Short mmCIF file of the C-alpha atoms (twelve columns), coordinates in Angstrom:
data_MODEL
# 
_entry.id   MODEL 
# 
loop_
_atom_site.group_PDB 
_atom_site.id 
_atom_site.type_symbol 
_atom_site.label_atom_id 
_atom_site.label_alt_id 
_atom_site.label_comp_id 
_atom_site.label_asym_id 
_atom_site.label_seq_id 
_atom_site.Cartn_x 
_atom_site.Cartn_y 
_atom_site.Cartn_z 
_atom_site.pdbx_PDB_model_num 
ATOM 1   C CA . UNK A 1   -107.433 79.479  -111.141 1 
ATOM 2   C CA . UNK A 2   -108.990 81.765  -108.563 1 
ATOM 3   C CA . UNK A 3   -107.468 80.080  -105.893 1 
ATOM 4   C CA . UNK A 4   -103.900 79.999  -107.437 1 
ATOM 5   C CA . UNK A 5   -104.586 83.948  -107.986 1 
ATOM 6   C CA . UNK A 6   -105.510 84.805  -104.615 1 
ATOM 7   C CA . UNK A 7   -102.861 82.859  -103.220 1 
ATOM 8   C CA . UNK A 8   -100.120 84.917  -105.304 1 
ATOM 9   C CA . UNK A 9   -101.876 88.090  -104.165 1 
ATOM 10  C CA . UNK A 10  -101.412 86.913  -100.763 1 
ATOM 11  C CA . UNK A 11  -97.978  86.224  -100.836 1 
ATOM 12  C CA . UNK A 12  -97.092  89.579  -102.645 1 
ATOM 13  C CA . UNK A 13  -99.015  91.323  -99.745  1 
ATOM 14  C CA . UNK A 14  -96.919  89.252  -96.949  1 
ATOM 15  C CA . UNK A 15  -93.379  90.016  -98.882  1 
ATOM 16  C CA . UNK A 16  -94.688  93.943  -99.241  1 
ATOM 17  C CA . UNK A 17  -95.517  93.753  -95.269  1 
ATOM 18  C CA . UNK A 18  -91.967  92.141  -94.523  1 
ATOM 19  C CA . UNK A 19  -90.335  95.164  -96.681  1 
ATOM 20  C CA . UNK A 20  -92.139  97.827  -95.108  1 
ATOM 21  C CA . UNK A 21  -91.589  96.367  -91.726  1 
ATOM 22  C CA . UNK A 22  -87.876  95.660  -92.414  1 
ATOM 23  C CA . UNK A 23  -87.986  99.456  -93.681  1 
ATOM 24  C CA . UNK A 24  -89.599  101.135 -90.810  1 
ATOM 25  C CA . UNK A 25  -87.077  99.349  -88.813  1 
ATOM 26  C CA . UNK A 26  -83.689  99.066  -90.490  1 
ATOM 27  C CA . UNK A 27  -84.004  102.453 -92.677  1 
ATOM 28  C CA . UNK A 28  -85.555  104.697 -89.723  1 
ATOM 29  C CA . UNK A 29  -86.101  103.058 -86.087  1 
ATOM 30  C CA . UNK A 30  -82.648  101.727 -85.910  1 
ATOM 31  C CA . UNK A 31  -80.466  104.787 -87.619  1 
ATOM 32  C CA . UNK A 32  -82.516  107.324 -85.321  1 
ATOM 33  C CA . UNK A 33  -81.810  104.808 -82.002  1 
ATOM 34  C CA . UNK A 34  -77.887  104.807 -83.028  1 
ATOM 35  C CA . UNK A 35  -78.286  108.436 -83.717  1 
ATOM 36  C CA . UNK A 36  -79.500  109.511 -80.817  1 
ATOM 37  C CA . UNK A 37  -77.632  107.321 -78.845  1 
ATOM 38  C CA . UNK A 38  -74.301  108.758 -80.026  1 
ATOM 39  C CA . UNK A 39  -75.615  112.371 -80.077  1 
ATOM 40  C CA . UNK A 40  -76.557  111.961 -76.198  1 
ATOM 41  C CA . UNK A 41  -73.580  109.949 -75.453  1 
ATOM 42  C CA . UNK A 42  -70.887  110.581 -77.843  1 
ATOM 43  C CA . UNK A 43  -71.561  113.837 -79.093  1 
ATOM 44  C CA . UNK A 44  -68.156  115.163 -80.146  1 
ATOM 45  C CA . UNK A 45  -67.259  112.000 -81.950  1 
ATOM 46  C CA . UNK A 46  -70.324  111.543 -83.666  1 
ATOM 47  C CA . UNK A 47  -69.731  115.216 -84.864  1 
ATOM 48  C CA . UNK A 48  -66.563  114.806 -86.439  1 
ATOM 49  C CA . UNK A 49  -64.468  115.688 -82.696  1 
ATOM 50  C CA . UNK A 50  -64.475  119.258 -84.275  1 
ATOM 51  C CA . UNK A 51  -62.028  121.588 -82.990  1 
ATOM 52  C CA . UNK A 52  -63.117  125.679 -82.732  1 
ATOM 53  C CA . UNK A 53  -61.284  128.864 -81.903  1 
ATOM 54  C CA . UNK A 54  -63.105  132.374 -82.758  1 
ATOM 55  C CA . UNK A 55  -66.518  130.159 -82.736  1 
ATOM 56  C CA . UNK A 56  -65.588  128.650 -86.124  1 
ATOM 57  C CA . UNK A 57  -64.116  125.127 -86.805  1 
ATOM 58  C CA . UNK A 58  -61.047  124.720 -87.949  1 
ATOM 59  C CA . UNK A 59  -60.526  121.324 -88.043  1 
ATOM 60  C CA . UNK A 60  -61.092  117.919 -86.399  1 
ATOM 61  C CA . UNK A 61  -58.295  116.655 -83.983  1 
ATOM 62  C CA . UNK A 62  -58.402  113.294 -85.433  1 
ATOM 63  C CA . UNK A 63  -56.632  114.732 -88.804  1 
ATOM 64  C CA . UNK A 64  -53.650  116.382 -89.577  1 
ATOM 65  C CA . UNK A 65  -52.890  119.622 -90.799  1 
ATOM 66  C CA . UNK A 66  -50.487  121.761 -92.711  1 
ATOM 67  C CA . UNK A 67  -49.325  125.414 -91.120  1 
ATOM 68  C CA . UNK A 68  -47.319  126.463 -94.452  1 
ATOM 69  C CA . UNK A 69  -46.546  129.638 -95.666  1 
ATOM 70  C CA . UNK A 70  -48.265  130.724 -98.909  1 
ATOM 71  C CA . UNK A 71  -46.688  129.982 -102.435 1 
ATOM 72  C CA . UNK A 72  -44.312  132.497 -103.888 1 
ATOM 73  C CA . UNK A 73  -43.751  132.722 -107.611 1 
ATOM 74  C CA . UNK A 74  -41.929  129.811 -108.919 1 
ATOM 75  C CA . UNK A 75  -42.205  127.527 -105.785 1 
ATOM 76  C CA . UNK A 76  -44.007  124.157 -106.236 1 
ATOM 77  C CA . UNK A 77  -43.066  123.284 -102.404 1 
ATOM 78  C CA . UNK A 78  -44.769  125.354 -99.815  1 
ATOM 79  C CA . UNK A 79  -42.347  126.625 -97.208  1 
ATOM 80  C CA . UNK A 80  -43.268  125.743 -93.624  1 
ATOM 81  C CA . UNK A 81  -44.797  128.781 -91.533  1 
ATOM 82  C CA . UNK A 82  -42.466  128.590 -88.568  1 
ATOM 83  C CA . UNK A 83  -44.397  130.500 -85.986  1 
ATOM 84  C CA . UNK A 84  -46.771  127.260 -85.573  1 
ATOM 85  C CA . UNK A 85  -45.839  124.388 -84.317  1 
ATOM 86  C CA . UNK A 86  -44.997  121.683 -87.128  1 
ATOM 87  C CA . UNK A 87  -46.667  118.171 -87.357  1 
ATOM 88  C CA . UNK A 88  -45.313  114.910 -89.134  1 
ATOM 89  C CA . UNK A 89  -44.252  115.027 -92.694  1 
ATOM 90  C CA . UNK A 90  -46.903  114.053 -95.105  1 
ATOM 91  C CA . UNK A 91  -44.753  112.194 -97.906  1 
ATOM 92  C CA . UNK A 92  -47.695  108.622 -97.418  1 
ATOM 93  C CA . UNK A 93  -50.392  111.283 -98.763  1 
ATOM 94  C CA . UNK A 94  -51.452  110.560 -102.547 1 
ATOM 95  C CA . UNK A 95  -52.760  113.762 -105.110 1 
ATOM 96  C CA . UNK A 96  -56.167  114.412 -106.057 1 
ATOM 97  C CA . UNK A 97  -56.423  116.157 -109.125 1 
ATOM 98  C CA . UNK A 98  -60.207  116.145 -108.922 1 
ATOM 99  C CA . UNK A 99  -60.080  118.205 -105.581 1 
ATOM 100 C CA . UNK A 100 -57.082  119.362 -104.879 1 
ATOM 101 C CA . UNK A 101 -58.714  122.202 -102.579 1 
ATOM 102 C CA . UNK A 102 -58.595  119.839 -99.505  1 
ATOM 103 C CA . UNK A 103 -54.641  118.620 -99.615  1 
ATOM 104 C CA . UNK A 104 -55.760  115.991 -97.002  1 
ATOM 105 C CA . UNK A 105 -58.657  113.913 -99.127  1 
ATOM 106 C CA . UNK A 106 -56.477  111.262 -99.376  1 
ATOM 107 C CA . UNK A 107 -54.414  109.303 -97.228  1 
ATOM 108 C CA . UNK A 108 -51.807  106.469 -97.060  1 
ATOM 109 C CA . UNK A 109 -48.179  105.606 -96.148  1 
ATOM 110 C CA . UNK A 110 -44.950  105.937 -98.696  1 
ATOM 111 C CA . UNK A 111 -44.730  101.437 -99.000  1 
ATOM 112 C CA . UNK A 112 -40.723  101.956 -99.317  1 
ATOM 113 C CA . UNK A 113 -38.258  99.786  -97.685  1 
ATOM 114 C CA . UNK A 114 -36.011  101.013 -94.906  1 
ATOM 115 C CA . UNK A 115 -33.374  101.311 -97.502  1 
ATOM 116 C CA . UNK A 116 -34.779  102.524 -100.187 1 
ATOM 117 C CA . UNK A 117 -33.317  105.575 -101.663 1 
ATOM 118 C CA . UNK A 118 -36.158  108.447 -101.678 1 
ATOM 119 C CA . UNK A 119 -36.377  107.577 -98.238  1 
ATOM 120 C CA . UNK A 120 -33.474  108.084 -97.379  1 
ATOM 121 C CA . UNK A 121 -32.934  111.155 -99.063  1 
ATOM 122 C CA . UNK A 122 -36.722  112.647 -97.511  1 
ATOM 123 C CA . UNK A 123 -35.576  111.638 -93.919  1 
ATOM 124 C CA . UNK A 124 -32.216  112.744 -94.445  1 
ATOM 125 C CA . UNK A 125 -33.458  116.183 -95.757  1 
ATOM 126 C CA . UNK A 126 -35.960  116.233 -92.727  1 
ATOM 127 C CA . UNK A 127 -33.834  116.085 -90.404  1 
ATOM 128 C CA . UNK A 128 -31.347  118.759 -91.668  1 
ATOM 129 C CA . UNK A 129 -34.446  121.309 -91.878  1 
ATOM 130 C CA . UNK A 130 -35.745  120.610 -88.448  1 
ATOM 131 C CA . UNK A 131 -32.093  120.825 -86.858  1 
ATOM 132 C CA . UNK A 132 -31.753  124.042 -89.046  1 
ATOM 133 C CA . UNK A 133 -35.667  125.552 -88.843  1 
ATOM 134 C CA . UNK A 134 -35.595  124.699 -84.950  1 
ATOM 135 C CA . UNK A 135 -31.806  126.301 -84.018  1 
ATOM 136 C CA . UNK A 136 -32.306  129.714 -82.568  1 
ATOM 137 C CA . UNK A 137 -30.433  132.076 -80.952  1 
ATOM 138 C CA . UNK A 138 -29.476  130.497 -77.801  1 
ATOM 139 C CA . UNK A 139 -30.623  127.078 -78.600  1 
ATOM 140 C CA . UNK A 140 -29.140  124.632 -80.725  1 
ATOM 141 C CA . UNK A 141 -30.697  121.172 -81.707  1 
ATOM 142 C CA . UNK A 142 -28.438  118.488 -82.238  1 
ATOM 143 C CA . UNK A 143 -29.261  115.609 -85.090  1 
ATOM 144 C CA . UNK A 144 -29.520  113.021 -81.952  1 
ATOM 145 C CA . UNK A 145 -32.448  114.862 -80.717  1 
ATOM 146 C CA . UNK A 146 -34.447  114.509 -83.945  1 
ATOM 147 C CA . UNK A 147 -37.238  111.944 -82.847  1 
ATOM 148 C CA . UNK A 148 -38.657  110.208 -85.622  1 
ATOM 149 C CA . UNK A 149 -41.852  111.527 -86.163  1 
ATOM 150 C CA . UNK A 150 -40.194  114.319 -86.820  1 
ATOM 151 C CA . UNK A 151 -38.797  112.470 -89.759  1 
ATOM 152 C CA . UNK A 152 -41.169  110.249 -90.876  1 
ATOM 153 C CA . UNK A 153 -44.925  110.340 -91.972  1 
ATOM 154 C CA . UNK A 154 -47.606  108.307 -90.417  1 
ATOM 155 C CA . UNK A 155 -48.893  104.905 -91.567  1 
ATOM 156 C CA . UNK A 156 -51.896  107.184 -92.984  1 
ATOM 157 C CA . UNK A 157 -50.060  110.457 -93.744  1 
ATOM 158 C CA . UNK A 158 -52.614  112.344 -91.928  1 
ATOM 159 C CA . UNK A 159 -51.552  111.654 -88.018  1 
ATOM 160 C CA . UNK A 160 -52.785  114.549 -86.069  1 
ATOM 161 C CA . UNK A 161 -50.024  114.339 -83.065  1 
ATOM 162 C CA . UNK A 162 -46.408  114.233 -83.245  1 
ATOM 163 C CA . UNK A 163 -44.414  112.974 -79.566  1 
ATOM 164 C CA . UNK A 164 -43.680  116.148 -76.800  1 
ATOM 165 C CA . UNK A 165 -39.811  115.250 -77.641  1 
ATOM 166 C CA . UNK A 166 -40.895  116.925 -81.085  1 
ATOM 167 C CA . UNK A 167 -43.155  119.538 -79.748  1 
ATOM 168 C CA . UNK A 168 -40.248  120.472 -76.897  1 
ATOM 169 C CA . UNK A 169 -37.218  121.017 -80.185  1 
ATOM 170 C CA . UNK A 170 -40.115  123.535 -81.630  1 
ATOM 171 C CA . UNK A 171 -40.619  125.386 -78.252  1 
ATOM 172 C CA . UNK A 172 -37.805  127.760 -78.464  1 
ATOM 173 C CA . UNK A 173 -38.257  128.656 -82.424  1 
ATOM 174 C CA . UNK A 174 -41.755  128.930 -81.641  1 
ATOM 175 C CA . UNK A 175 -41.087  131.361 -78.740  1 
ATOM 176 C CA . UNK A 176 -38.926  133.264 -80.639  1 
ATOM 177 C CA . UNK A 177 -41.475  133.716 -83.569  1 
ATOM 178 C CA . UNK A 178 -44.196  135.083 -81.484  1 
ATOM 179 C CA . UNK A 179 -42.387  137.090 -78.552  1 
ATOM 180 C CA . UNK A 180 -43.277  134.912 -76.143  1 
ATOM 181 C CA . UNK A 181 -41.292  133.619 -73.476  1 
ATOM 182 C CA . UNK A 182 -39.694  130.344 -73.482  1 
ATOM 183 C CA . UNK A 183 -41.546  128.971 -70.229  1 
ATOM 184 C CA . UNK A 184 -44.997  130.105 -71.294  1 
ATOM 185 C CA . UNK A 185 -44.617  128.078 -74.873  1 
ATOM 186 C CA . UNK A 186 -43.366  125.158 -72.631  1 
ATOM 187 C CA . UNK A 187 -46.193  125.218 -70.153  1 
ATOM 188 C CA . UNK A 188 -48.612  125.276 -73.332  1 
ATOM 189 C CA . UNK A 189 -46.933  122.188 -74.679  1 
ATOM 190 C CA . UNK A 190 -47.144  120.660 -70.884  1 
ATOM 191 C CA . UNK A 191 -50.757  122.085 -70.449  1 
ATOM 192 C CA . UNK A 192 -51.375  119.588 -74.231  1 
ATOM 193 C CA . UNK A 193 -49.659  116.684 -74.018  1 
ATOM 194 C CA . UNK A 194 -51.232  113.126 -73.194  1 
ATOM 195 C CA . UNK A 195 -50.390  110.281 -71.503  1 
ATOM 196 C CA . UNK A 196 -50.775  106.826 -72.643  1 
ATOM 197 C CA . UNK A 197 -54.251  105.990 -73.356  1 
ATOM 198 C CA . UNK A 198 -55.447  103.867 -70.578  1 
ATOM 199 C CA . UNK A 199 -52.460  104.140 -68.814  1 
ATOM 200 C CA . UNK A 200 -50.738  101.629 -70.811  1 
ATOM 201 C CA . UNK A 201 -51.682  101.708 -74.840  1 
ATOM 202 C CA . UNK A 202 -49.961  104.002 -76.954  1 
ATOM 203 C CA . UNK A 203 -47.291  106.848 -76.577  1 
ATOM 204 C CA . UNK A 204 -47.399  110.308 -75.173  1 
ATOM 205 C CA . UNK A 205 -48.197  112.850 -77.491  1 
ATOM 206 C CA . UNK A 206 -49.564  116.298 -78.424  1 
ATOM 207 C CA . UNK A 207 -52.297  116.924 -81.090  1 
ATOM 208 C CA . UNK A 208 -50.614  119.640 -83.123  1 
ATOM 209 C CA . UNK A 209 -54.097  121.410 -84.205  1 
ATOM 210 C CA . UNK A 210 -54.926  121.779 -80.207  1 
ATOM 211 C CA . UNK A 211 -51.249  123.209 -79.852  1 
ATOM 212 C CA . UNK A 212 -51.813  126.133 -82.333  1 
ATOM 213 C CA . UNK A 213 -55.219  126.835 -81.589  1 
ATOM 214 C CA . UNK A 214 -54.293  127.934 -77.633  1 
ATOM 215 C CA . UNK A 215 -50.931  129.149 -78.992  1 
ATOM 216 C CA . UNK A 216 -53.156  131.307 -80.944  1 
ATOM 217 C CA . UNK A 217 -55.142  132.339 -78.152  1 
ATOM 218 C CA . UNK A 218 -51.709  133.249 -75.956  1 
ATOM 219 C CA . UNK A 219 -50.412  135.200 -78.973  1 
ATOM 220 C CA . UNK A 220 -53.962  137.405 -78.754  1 
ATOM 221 C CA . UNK A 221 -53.539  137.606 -75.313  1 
ATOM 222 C CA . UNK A 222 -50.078  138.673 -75.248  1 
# 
C-alpha cells in the first residue's frame, strides 16, 4: 500500500516537473527568443510595418485603405475624395455589423464567374467612373487605358497597391486637385513605385497609403 502510494506521488511529481519545464520553455523562453529575435531583426514587420506622417500612424502598408469623401444626407455610397490617389475597388470585402467602425475587419474576394452579371455591371461601372473621375482639363483617359486593378478588387479585398499604369491615369486629376504641377505628382509616383520583388516575382506597383502620405507632405510643402 505504501509503496503503491509513494510510487503515484512520484509520478505526479515527474508529470508536474515535465509541465513546468515544458512551461518555462514553450510559454516564456521560446516566445521571448522569437520575440526578440524579430524585434532586433525584423522590427517593422513584427510591428505591424506601420506607416506614420505627423508622428502618428495611419495605417500599415500591408492593408488597404479608403480616401472617400464623407456621407451626405441620403447617400449610402461614399463618394471617392479625388484629391488622393485611389486604390483597388473593394467589392471581395464582407460587412461587419458587430464593428462596423473599421470598414476593413474583414476580407475576401467577390467568388463570381467572369460572366456573371454583378460583375459585369461593377467593372463596367468602374471603368466609366475612372475614365470620367480621371479626365481633366487637358487630359483625357481613354477606356483602353483602364488597367484592371483599376477595375477589379483583390483576391482579399484589402490589396494595399494598385500597378503605376493606375497610379500614372490619377496623376493629372491628382495634380489638378492640389495645385501641383503635373511633373512633381509624376516624380512622386516614380519616387514610389517598385520593381519586381527579387527581380523576378511579382509586378511593379505602388502602395497607395505611401503615395498619399508624401503627397500629403508635398501639398504642406507647397
Amino acid at each position: 500500500m505504501n509503496n503503491s502510494v509513494t510510487n503515484t506521488a512520484r509520478l505526479l511529481w515527474a508529470g508536474l516537473r515535465a509541465l513546468l519545464v515544458l512551461t518555462l520553455v514553450t510559454g516564456v523562453i521560446y516566445p521571448l527568443v522569437v520575440t526578440g529575435i524579430a524585434q532586433g531583426l525584423f522590427r517593422d514587420q513584427a510591428n505591424g510595418s506601420e506607416i506614420k506622417a505627423d508622428g502618428k500612424v495611419v495605417g500599415s502598408s500591408l492593408i488597404g485603405q479608403s480616401y472617400n469623401l464623407p456621407l451626405e444626407k441620403g447617400q449610402e455610397t461614399p463618394e471617392p475624395d479625388l484629391k488622393w490617389f485611389q486604390g483597388r475597388p473593394q467589392n471581395g470585402l464582407g460587412t461587419n455589423s458587430v464593428n462596423t467602425r473599421y470598414s476593413l475587419i474583414l476580407s475576401g474576394a467577390t467568388n463570381r464567374s467572369a460572366d456573371n452579371k454583378d460583375l459585369v455591371d461593377w467593372v463596367t461601372a468602374a471603368k466609366a467612373a475612372v475614365v470620367k473621375d480621371n479626365s481633366v482639363n487637358g487630359y483625357t483617359v481613354k477606356p483602353s487605358e483602364v488597367p484592371a486593378d483599376a477595375v477589379t478588387s483583390s483576391g482579399s479585398g484589402l490589396d494595399p497597391d494598385i500597378s503605376p499604369q493606375y497610379a500614372d491615369i490619377q496623376v493629372h486629376r491628382v495634380a489638378e486637385k492640389n495645385g501641383l504641377p503635373v511633373d512633381r505628382v509624376e516624380k512622386l509616383v516614380d519616387d514610389h513605385t517598385e520593381g519586381r520583388t527579387l527581380g523576378f516575382m511579382g509586378e511593379p506597383r505602388v502602395n497607395v497609403l505611401e503615395l498619399n502620405t508624401a503627397l500629403r507632405e508635398l501639398v504642406a510643402k507647397s
